[in-house]
CSV table of C-alpha atoms in Angstrom, one decimal:
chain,number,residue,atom,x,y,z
A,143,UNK,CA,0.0,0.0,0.0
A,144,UNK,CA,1.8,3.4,-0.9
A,145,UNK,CA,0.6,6.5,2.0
A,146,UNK,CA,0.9,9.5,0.4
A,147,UNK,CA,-0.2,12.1,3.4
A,148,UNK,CA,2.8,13.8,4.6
A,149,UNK,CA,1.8,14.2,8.2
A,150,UNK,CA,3.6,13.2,11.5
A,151,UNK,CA,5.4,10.4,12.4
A,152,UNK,CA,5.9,8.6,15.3
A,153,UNK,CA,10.1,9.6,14.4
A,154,UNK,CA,9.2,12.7,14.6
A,155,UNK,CA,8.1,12.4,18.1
A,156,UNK,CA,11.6,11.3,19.0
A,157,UNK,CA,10.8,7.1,18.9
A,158,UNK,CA,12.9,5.7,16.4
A,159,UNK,CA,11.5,2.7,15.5
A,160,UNK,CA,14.9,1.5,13.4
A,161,UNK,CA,17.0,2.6,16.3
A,162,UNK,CA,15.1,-0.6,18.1
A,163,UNK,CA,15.2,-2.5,15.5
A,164,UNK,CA,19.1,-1.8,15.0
A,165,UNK,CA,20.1,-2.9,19.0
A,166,UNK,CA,18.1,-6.2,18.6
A,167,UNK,CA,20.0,-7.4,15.5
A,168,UNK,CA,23.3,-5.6,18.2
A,169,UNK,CA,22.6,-7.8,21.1
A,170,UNK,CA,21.1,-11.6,19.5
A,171,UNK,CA,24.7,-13.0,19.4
A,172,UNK,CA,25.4,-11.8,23.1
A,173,UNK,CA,22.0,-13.4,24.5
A,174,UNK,CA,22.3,-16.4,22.8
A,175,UNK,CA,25.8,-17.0,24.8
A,176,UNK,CA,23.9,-16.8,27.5
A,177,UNK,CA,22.1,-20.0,26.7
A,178,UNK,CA,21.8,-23.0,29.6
A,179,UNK,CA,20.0,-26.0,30.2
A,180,UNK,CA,16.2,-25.0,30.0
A,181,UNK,CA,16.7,-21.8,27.7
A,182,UNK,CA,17.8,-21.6,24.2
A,183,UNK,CA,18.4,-17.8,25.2
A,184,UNK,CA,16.6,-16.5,22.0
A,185,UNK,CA,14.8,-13.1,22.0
A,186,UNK,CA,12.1,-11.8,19.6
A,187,UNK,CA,9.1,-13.3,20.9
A,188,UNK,CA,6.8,-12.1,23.6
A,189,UNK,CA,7.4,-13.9,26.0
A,190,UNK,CA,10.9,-15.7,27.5
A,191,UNK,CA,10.5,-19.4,28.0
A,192,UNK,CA,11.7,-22.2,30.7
A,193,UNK,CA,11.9,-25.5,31.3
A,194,UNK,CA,12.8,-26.8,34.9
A,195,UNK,CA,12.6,-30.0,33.8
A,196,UNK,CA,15.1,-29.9,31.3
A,197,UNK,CA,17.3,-27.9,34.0
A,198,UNK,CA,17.6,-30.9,36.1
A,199,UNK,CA,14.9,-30.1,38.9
A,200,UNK,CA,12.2,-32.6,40.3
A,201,UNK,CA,10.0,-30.9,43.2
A,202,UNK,CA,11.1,-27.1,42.8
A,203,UNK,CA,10.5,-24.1,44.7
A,204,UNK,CA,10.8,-20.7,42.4
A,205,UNK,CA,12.3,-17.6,44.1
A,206,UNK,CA,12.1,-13.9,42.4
A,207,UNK,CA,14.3,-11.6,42.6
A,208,UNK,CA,14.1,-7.7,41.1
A,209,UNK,CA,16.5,-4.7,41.3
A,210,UNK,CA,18.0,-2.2,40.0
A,211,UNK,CA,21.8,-0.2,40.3
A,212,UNK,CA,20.4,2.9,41.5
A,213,UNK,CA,22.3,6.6,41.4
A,214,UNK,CA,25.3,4.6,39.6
A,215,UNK,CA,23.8,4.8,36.8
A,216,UNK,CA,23.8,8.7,36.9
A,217,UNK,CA,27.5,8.3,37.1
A,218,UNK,CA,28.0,5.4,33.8
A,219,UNK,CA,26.3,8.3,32.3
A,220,UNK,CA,28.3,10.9,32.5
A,221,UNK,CA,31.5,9.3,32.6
A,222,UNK,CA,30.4,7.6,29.5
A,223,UNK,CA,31.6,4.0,30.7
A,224,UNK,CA,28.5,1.7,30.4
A,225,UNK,CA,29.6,-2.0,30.5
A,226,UNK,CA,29.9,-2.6,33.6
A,227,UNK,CA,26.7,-1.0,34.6
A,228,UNK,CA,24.9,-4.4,32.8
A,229,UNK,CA,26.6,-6.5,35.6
A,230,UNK,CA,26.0,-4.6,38.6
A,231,UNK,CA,22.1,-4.6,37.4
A,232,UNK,CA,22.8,-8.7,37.5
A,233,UNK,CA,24.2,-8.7,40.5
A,234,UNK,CA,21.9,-7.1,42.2
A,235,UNK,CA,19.2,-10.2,41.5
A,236,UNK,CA,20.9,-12.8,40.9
A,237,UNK,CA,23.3,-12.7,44.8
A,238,UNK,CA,19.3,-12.0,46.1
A,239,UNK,CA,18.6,-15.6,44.7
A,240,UNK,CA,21.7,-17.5,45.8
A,241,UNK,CA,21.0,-16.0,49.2
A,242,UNK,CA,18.0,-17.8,49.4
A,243,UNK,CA,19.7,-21.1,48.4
A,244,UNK,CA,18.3,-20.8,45.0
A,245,UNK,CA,20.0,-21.1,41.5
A,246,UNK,CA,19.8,-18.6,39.1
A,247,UNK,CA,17.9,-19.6,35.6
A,248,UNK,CA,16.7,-17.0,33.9
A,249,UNK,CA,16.9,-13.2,33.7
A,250,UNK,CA,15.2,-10.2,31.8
A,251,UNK,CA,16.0,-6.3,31.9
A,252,UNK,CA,14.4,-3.1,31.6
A,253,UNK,CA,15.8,-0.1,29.7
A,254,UNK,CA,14.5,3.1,29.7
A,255,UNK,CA,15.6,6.2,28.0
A,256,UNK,CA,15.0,9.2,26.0
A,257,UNK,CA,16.6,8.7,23.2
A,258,UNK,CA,18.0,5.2,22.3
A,259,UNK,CA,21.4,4.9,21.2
A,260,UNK,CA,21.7,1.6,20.0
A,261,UNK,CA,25.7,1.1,20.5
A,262,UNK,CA,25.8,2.7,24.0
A,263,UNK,CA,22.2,0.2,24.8
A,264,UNK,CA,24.7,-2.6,23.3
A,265,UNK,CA,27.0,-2.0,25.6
A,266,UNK,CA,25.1,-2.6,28.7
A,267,UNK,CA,23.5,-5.3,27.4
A,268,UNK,CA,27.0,-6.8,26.5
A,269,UNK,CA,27.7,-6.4,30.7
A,270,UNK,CA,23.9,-8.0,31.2
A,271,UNK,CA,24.9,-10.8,28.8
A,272,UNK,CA,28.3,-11.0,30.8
A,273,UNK,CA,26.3,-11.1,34.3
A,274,UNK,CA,24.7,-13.7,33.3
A,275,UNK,CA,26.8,-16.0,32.5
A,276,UNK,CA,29.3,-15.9,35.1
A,277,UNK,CA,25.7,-16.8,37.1
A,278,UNK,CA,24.9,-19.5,34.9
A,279,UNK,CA,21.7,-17.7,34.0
A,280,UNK,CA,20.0,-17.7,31.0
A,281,UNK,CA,19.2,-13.8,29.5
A,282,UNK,CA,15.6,-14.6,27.8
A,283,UNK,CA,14.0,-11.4,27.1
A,284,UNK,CA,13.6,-7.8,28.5
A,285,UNK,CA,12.1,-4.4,26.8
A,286,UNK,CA,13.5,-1.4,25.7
A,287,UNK,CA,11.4,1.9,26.2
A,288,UNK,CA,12.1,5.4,24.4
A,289,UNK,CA,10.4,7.6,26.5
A,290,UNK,CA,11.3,11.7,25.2
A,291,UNK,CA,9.8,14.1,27.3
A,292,UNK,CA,10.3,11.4,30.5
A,293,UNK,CA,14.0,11.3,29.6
A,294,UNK,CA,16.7,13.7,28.8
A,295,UNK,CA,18.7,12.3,25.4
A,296,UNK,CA,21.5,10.7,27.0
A,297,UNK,CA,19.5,9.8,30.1
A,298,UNK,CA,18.4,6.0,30.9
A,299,UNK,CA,17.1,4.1,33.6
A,300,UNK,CA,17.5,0.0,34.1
A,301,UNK,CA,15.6,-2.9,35.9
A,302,UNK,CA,16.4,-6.6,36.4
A,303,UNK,CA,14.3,-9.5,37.0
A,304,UNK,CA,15.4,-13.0,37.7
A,305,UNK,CA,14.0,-16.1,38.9
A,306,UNK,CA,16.2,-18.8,40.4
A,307,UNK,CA,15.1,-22.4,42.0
A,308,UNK,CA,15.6,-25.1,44.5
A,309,UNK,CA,14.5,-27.9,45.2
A,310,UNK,CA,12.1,-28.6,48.4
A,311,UNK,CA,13.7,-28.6,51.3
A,312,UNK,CA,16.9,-26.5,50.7
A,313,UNK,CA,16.2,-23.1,51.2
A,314,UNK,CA,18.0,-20.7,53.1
A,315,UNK,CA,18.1,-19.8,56.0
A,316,UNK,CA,17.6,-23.2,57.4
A,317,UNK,CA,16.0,-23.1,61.1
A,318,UNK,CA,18.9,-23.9,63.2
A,319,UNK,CA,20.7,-21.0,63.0
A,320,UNK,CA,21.9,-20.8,66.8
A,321,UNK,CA,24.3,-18.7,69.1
A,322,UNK,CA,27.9,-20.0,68.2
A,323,UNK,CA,27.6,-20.3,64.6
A,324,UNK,CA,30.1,-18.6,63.1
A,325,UNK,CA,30.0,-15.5,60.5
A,326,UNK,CA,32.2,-15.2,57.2
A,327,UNK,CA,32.6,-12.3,55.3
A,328,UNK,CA,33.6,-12.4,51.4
A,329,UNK,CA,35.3,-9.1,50.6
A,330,UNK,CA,33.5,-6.6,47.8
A,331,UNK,CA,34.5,-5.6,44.5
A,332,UNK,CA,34.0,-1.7,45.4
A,333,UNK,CA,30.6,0.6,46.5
A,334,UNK,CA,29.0,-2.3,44.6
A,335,UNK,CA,26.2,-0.5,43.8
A,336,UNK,CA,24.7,1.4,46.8
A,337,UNK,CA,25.1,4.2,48.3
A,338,UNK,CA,25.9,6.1,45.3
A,339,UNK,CA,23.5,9.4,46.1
A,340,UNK,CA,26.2,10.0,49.4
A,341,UNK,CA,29.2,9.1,46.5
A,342,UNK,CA,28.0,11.7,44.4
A,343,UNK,CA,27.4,14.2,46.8
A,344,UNK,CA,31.0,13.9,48.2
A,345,UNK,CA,32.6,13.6,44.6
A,346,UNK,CA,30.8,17.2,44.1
A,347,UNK,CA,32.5,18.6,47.2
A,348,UNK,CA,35.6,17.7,46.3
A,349,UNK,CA,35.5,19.3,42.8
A,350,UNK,CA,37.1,16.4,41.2
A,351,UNK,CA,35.7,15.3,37.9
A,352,UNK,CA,35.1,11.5,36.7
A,353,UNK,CA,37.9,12.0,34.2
A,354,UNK,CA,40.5,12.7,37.2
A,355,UNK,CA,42.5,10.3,38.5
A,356,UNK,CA,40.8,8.4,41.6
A,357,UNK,CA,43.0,9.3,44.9
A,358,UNK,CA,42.4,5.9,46.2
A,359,UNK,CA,43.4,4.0,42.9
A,360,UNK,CA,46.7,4.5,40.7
A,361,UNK,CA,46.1,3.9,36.9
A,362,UNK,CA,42.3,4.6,37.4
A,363,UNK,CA,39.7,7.5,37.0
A,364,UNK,CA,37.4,8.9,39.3
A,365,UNK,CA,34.5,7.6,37.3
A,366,UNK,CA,36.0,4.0,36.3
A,367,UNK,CA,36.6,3.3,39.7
A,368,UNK,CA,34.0,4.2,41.2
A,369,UNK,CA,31.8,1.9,38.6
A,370,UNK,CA,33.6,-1.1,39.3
A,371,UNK,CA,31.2,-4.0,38.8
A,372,UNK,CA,29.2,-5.5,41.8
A,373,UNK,CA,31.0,-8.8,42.3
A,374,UNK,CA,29.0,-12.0,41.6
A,375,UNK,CA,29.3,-14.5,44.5
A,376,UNK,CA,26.8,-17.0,42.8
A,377,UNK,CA,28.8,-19.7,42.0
A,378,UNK,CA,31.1,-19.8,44.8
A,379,UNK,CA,27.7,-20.0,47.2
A,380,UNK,CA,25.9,-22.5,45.7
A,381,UNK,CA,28.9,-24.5,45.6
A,382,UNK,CA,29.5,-24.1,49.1
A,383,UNK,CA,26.2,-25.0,50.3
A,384,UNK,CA,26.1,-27.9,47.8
A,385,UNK,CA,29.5,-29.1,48.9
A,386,UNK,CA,29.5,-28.9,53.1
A,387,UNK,CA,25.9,-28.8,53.9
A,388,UNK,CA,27.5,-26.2,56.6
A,389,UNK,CA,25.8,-23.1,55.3
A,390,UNK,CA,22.7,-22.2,57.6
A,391,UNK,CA,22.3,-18.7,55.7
A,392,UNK,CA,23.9,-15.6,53.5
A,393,UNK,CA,23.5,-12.4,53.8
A,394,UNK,CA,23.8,-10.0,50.5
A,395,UNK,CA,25.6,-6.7,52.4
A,396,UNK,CA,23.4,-4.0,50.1
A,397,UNK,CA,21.8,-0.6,51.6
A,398,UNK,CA,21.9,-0.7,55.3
A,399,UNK,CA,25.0,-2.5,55.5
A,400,UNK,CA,25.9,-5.2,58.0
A,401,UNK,CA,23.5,-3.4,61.0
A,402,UNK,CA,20.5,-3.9,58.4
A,403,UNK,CA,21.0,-6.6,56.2
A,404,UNK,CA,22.2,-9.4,58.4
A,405,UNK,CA,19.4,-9.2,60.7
A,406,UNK,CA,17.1,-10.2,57.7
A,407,UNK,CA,18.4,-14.0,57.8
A,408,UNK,CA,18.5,-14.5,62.1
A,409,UNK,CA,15.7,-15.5,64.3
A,410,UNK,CA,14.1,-13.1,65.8
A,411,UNK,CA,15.9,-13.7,69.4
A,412,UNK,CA,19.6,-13.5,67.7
A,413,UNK,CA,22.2,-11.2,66.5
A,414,UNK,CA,25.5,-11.3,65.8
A,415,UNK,CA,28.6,-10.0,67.2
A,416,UNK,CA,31.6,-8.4,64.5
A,417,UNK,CA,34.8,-7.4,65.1
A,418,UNK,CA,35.5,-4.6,63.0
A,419,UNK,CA,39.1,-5.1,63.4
A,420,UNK,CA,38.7,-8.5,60.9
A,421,UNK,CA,37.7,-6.3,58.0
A,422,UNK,CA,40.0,-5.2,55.3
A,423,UNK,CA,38.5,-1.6,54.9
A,424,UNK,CA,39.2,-1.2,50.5
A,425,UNK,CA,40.3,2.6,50.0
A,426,UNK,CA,37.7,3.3,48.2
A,427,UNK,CA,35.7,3.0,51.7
A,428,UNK,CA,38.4,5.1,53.3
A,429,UNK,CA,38.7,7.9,50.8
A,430,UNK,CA,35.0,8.4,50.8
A,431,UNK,CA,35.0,8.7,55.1
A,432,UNK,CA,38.0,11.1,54.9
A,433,UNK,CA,36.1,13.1,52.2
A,434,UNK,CA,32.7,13.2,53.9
A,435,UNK,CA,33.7,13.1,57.8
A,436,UNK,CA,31.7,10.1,57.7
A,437,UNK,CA,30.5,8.7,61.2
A,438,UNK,CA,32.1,4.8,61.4
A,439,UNK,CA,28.2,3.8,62.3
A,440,UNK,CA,26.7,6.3,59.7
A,441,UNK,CA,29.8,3.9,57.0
A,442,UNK,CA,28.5,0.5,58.0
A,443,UNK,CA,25.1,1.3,57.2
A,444,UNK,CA,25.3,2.9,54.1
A,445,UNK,CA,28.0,1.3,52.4
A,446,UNK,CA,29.5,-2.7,52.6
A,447,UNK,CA,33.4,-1.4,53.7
A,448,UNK,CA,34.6,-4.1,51.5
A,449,UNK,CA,32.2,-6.8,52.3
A,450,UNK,CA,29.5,-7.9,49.9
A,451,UNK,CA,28.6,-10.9,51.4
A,452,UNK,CA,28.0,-12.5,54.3
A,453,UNK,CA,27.5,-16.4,55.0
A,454,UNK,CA,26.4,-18.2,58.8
A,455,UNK,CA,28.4,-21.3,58.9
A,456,UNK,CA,28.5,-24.2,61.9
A,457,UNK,CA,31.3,-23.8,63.8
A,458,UNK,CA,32.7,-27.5,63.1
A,459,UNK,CA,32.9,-26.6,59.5
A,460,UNK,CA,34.0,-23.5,59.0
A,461,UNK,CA,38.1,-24.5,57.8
A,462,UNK,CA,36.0,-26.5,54.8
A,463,UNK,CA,33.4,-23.6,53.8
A,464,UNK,CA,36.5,-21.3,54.3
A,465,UNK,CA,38.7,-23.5,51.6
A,466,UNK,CA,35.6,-24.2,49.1
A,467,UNK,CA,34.6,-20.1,49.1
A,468,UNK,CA,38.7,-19.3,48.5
A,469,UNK,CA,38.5,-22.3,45.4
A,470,UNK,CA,36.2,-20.4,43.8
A,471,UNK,CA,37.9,-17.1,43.9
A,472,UNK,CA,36.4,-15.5,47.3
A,473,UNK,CA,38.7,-13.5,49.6
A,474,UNK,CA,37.2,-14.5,52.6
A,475,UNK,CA,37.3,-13.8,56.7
A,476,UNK,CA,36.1,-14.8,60.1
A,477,UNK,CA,34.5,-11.7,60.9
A,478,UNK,CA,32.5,-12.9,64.1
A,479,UNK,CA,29.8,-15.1,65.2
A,480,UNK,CA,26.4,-15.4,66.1
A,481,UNK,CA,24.7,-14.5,69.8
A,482,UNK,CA,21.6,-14.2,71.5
A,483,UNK,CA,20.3,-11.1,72.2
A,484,UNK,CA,17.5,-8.8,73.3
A,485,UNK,CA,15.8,-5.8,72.0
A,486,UNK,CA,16.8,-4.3,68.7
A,487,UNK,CA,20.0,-3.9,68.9
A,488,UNK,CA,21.3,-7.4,66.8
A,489,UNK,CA,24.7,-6.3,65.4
A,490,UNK,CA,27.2,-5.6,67.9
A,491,UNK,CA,30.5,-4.0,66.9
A,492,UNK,CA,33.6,-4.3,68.8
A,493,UNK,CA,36.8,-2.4,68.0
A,494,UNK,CA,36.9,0.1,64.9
A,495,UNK,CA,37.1,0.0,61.5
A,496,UNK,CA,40.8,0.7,60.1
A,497,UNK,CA,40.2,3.5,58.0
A,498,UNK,CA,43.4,5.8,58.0
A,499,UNK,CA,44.3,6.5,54.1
């Protein structure tokens, strides 16, 4: 049919339609690497599809995870680095899932922006694609929105979803979590990827700009380290909990920090006692207190101080969870152990954090 009316176009609106088009054809190869028992990893269709079946499982309990990387973002955009952004928005599910005992299977995104640039959108989905498999999960859809008037050109937004399994019986934390059990900490990649409204607000204070060099990091810029990917601990968990049947519970160390997050996985009538002394403080952590005369209590709640992940462990185990975390590429310390307590107040801290530059 030929349509001769010259009027308006939905281009002209600022939604290119070929722009959409143009990042699907981008980012096929790097979902289909993505593939795993259960998903061919294909996109196109409207809807992603699973089979549990064929992924091995016989009485299976889902578990859903969603997310995104927050103020960070603000930064990949003006520093123009977006890669690593994809795996942080990975992360962010996926070390939910694997907290819960579960396996990571599939994973979809969310991209929003104002003007899609189909090579800077390829990149992130290149660090999605990444995410997911160093998680062994499949990528098996998502949506990309081009929202002008929502979103500046050059702004976007992102959200993750991912849905991970395990079979009856084996989900964390189990119900004998009891005073004595011992806490492990498995040290952070960085800010990971909270906290990043305080980050931003001390970076503008100092008057340095994301092109500078980072004072905590030789070789680096401001804004390259300060987007270094959320680690993925997937893997190294699952394997640990497979291997020792020592793990009673993780905790993902995300906004509220230690005082917030381990709380989340105890009994109601336990806490846990840390000695900050036992924790290798990264200088990112340290530059960012010297910068904004952060309070050590005001630190440990906003940030994770070099700790992304925290795992409950019976005490007659803990050499063998210690060596399998370490084998699969976890620094890893005894940070503490687990107490009864009253009240509210179920993380105790003894000594201070070491955080002289």
């Amino acid at each position: 049919m030929t349509d001769t009316k010259k009027g308006l176009t939905y281009a002209d609106a600022g939604v290119d339609i070929d722009a959409g088009n143009r990042l699907v054809d981008l980012i096929k190869p790097m979902v289909r690497a993505t593939a795993r028992a259960g998903a061919d990893a294909e996109i196109g269709g409207f809807g992603g599809l699973f089979d549990l079946k064929a992924a091995g499982f016989k009485d299976p309990v889902l578990v859903a995870a969603t997310d995104g990387v927050g103020t960070k973002v603000k930064i990949a955009i003006e520093a123009g680095f977006h890669q690593g952004i994809g795996i942080d928005l990975v992360a962010m599910s996926v070390n939910d899932l694997v907290v819960q005992g579960a396996e990571p299977l599939f994973f979809l995104d969310y991209f929003a922006c104002g003007k899609l640039d189909p090579e800077a959108a390829a990149s992130i989905v290149a660090g999605v694609a990444e995410g997911c498999r160093e998680s062994g999960c499949a990528l098996i859809g998502g949506e990309t929105a081009e929202m002008p008037g929502l979103y500046k050109d050059g702004d976007y937004d992102l959200a993750g979803f991912s849905v991970g399994a395990a079979e009856r019986g084996t989900l964390l934390p189990t119900k004998d979590i009891a005073a004595g059990d011992v806490v492990i900490g498995m040290a952070s990649s960085g800010v990971h990827s909270n906290g990043f409204s305080l980050v931003r607000k001390i970076v503008e204070k100092t008057g340095l700009a994301w092109t500078d060099q980072a004072p905590f990091a030789p070789f680096m810029t401001l804004g390259a380290a300060l987007l270094t990917p959320t680690r993925l601990y997937v893997k190294s968990c699952l394997r640990a909990v497979r291997e020792t049947g020592a793990v009673k519970g993780y905790a993902h160390i995300t906004g509220g920090g230690f005082t917030d997050n381990i709380p989340r996985v105890l009994p109601k009538d336990l806490g846990v006692r840390i000695d900050l002394t036992a924790l290798t403080v990264l200088p990112v952590f340290k530059w960012l207190a010297a910068e904004g005369d952060i309070a050590e209590l005001e630190l440990l709640r906003t940030f994770n101080c070099g700790v992304g992940m925290i795992a409950i462990v019976k005490r007659e185990q803990v050499q063998q969870v210690l060596d399998i975390l370490r084998e699969g590429g976890e620094t890893v310390s005894v940070l503490g152990n687990v107490i009864a307590t009253e009240g509210d107040e179920r993380v105790v801290y003894d000594g201070h954090l070491e955080l002289k530059l």
